[in-house]
CSV table of C-alpha atoms and ligand atoms in Angstrom, one decimal:
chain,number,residue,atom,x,y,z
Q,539,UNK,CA,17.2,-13.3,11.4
Q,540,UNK,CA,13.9,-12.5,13.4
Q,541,UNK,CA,11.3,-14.2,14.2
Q,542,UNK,CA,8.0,-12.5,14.8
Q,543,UNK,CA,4.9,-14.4,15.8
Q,544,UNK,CA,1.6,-13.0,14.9
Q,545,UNK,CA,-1.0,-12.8,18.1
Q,546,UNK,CA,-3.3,-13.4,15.4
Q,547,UNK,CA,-3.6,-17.2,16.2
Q,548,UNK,CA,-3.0,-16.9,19.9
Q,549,UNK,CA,-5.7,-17.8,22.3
Q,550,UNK,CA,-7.3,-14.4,22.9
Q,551,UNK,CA,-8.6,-15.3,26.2
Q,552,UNK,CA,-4.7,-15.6,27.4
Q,553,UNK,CA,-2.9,-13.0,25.5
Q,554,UNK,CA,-0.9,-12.0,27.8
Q,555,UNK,CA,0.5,-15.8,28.5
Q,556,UNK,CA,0.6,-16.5,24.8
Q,557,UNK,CA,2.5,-12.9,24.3
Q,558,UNK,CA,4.9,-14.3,26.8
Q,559,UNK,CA,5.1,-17.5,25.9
Q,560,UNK,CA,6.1,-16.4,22.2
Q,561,UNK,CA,8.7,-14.0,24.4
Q,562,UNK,CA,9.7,-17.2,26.0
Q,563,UNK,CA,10.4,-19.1,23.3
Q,564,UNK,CA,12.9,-16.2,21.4
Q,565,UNK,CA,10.7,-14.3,19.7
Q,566,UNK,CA,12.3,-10.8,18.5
Q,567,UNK,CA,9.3,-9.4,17.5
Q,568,UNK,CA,5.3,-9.5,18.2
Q,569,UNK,CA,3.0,-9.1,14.9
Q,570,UNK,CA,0.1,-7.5,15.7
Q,571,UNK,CA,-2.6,-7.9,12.8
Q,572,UNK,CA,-5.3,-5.3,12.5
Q,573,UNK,CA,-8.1,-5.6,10.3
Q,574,UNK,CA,-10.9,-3.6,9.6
Q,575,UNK,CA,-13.6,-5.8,7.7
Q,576,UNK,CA,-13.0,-2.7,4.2
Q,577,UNK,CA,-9.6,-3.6,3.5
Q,578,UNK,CA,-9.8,-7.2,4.1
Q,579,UNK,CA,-12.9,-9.5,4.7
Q,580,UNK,CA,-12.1,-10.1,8.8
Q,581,UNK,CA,-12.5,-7.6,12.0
Q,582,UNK,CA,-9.6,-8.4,14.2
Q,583,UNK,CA,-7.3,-5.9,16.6
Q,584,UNK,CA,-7.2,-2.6,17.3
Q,585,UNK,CA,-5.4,-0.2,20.1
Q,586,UNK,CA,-7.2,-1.6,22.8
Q,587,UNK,CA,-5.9,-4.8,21.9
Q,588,UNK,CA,-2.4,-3.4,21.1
Q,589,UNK,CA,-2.7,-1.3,23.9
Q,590,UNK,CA,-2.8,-4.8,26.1
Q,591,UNK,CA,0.2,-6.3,23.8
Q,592,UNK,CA,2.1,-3.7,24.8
Q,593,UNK,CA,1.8,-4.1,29.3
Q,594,UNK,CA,2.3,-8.0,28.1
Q,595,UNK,CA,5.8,-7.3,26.9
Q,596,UNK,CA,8.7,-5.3,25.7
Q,597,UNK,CA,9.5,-6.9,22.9
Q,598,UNK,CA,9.0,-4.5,19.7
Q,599,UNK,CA,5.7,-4.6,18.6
Q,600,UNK,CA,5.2,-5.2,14.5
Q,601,UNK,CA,2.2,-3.7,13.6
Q,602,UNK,CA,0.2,-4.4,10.2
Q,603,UNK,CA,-2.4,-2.3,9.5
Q,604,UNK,CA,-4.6,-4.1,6.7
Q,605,UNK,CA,-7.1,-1.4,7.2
Q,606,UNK,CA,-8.3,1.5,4.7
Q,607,UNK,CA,-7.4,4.9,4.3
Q,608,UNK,CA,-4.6,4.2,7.5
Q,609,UNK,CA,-4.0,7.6,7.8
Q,610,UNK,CA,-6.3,8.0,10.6
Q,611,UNK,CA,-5.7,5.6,13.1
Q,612,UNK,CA,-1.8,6.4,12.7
Q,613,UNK,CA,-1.4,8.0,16.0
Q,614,UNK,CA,-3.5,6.2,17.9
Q,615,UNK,CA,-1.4,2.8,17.4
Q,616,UNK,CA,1.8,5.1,18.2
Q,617,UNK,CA,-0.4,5.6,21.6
Q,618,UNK,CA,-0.9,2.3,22.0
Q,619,UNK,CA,2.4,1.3,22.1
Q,620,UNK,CA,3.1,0.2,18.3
Q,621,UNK,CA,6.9,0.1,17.4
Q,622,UNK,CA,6.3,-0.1,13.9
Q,623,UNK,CA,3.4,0.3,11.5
Q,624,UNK,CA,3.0,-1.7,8.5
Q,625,UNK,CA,0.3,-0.1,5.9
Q,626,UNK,CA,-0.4,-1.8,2.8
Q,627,UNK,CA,0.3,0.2,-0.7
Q,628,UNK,CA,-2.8,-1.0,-2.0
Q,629,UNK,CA,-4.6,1.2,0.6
Q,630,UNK,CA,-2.3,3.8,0.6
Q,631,UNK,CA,-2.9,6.6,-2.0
Q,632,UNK,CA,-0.1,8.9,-0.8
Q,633,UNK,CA,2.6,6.0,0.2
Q,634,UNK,CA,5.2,8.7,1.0
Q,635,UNK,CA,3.0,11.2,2.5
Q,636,UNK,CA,1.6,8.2,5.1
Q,637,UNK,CA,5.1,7.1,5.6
Q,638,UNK,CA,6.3,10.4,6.0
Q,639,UNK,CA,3.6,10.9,9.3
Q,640,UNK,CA,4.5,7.4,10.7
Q,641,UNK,CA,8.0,8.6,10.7
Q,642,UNK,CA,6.9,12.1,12.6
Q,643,UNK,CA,5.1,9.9,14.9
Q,644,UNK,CA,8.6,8.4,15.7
Q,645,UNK,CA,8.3,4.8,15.1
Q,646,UNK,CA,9.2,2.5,12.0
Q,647,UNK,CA,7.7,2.5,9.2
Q,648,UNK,CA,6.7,-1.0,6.9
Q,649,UNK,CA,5.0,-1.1,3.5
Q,650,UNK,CA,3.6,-4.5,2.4
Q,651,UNK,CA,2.7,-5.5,-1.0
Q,652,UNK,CA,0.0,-8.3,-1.9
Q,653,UNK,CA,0.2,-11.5,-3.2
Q,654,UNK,CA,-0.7,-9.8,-6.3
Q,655,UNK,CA,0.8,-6.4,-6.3
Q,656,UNK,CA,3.9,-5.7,-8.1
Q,657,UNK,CA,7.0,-4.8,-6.5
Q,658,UNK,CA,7.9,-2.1,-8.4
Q,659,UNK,CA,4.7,0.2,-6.9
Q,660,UNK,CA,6.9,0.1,-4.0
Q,661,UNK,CA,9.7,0.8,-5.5
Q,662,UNK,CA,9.9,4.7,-4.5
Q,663,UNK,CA,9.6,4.5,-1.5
Q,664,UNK,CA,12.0,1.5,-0.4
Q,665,UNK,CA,15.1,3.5,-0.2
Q,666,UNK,CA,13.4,5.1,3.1
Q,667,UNK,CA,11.6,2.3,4.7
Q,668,UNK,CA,12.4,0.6,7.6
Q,669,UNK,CA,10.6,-2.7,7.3
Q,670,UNK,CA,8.9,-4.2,3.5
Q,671,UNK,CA,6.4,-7.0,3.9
Q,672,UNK,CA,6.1,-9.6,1.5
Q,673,UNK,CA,2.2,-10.9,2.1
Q,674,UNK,CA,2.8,-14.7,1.1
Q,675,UNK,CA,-0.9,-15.4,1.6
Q,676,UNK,CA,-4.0,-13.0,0.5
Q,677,UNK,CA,-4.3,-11.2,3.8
Q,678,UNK,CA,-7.4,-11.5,6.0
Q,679,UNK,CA,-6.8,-14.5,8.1
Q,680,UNK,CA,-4.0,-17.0,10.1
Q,681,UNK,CA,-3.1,-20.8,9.7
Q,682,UNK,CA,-3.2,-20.4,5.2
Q,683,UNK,CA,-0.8,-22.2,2.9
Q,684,UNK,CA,2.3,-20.3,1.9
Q,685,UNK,CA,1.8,-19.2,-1.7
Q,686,UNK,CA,5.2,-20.3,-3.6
Q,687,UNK,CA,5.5,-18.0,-5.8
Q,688,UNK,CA,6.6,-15.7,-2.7
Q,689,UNK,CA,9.5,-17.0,-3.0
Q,690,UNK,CA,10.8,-15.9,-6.0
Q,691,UNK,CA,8.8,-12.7,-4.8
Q,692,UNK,CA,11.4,-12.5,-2.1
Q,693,UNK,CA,14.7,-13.1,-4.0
Q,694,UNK,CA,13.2,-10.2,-6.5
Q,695,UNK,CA,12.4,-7.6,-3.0
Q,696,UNK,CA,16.3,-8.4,-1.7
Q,697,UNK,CA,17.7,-7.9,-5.5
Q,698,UNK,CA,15.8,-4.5,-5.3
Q,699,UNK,CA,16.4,-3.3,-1.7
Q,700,UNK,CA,20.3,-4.1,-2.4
Q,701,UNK,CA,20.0,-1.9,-5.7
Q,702,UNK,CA,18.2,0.5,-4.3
Q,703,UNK,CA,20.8,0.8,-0.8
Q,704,UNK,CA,18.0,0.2,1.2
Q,705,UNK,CA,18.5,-1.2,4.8
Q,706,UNK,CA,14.9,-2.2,5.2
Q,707,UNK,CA,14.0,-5.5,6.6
Q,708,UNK,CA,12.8,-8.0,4.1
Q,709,UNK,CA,9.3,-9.4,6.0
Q,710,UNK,CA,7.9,-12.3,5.2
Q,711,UNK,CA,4.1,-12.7,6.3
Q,712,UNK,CA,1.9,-15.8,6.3
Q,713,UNK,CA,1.9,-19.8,5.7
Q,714,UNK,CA,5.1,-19.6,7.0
Q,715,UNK,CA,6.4,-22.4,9.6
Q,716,UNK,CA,9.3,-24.9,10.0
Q,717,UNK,CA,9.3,-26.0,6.7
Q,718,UNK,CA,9.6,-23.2,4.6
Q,719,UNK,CA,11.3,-21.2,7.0
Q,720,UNK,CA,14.6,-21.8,5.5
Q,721,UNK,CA,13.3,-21.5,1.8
Q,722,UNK,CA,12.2,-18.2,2.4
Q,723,UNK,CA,15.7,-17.1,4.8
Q,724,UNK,CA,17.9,-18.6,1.9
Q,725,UNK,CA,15.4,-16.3,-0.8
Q,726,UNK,CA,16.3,-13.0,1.4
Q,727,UNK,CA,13.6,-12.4,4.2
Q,728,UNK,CA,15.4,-11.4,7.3
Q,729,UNK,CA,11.9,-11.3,9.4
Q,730,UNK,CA,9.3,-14.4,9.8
Q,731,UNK,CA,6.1,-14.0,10.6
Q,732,UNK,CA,4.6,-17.0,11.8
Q,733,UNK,CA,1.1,-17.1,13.5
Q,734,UNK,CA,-0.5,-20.8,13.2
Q,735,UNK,CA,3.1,-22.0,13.3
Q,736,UNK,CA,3.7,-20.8,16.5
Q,737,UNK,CA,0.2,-20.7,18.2
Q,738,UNK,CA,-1.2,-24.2,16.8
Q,739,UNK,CA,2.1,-25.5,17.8
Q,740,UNK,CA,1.7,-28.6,19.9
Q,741,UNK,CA,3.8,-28.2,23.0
Q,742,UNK,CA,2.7,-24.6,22.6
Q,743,UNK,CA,3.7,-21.1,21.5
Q,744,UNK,CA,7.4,-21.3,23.1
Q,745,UNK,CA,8.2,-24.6,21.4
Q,746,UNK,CA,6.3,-23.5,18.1
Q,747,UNK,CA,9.3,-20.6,17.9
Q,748,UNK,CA,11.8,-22.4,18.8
Q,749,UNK,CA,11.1,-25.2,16.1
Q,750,UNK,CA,11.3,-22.4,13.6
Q,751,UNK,CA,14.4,-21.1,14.9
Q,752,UNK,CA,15.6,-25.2,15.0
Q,753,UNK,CA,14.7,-24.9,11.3
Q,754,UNK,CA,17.3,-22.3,10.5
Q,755,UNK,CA,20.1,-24.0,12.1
Q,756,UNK,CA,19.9,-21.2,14.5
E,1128,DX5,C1,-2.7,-12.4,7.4
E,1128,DX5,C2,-1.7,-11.8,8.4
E,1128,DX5,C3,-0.6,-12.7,8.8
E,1128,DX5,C4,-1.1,-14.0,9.4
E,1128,DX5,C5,0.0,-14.9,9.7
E,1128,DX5,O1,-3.5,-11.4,6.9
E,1128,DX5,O2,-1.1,-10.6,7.9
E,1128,DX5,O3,0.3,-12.0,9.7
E,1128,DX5,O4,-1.8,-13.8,10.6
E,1128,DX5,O5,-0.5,-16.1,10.2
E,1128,DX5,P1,0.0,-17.5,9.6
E,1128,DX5,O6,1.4,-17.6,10.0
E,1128,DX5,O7,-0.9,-18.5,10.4
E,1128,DX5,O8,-0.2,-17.5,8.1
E,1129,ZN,ZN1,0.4,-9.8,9.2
C-alpha cells in the first residue's frame, strides 16, 4: 500500500520543506502533476520544477503528465529526474509506441484513464505497464470531491489487471483523503494519491499522510 502525495497542493514557496515534510510523514512516493493549459484547463509543473523535486528528495518521483501529444517532453522529465511517467490515453494516439520510448528512457511507465474513459481502451496495453491511474476527479486541479463511481471503476481495473497477469500498480488519483482511503484500498488501488489531503492538512503535510496511513490500519 503506497501513499503518494501530490506537490500539487503544497505551498510552492517551500517545496522543498513540504517535499520533506510529505517524506517525513511516510510517503513512498511524490506525484508530480504537470499540466499544460491543452490537455487540461490549468498551467502547472514542468522539469524545472521536477528538476527541484528531485535535489528535495529521493523518494521516487510519480510523474503525470496531463499534457498533449507527451511524446515530446518524454526525455526531458527522465532528465529531470522523473522515476515514472504517467501519460493519459486520451492524449496518447500511439499508447504502445509512447510507452514503448518511456520504457527506452529507463523509467516506469503509467497510463491513466479519465473519469470518463473506458477501461477497456487501456486494455492492450496493461499486460506491460508498470503503474494504471484511475483519475477519480476530471483532472486539471487539487482539493476536488472524489467521484464515486471510481470505485467501482477500481474493483473493474484490479478484475482486469489480475485477468490480464498484469503486475501494474492500481493508482488512484484525486478527492482522495482519510475517509475514502480505505474504500478505495478494499476496491483494489495499491497507490493513493492524495494532494489537498495531505497539504491542507492541519498540523501539516507530515500529519496529513500519516492520518491516511492511520486510515488503513497501517
Ligand atoms: C488532478 C491531479 C491530482 C490532484 C490530486 O488533475 O492529477 O493528482 O492533484 O489532488 P487532490 O488529492 O487534492 O484531489
Ligand atoms: Zn495526478
Amino acid at each position: 500500500m503506497k501513499i503518494a502525495p501530490s506537490i500539487l497542493s503544497c505551498d510552492f514557496s517551500r517545496l522543498a520543506e513540504e517535499i520533506r515534510a510529505a517524506e517525513a510523514g511516510g510517503a513512498d512516493w511524490i506525484h508530480v502533476d504537470v499540466m499544460d493549459g491543452h490537455f487540461v484547463p490549468n498551467i502547472t509543473i514542468g522539469p524545472v520544477i521536477t528538476e527541484g523535486a528531485r535535489r528535495a528528495t529521493d523518494l521516487p518521483l510519480d510523474v503525470h503528465l496531463m499534457i498533449e501529444a507527451p511524446d515530446r517532453y518524454l526525455e526531458a522529465f527522465v532528465k529531470a529526474g522523473a522515476d515514472s511517467l504517467t501519460v493519459h490515453q486520451e492524449a496518447c494516439p500511439d499508447l504502445p509506441g509512447t510507452l514503448a520510448k518511456i520504457r527506452a528512457l529507463g523509467v516506469r511507465t503509467g497510463v491513466a484513464v479519465n473519469p470518463d474513459t473506458p477501461l477497456d481502451s487501456v486494455r492492450h496495453v496493461v499486460a506491460d505497464i508498470d503503474v494504471l491511474v484511475i483519475m477519480s476527479v476530471h483532472p486539471g486541479f487539487g482539493g476536488q470531491r472524489y467521484i464515486p463511481g471510481s470505485t467501482a471503476k477500481l474493483r473493474r481495473a484490479r478484475l482486469m489487471l489480475e485477468e490480464l497477469h498484469s503486475v501494474a500498480e492500481l493508482e488512484v488519483d484525486g478527492g482522495i483523503d482519510a475517509l475514502n482511503a480505505r474504500e478505495a484500498v478494499d476496491a483494489g488501488a495499491s497507490v493513493l494519491v492524495a494532494g489537498s489531503a495531505v497539504y491542507a492538512h492541519p498540523e501539516g503535510a507530515a500529519e496529513g499522510v500519516r492520518a491516511i496511513r492511520k486510515a488503513l490500519g497501517a
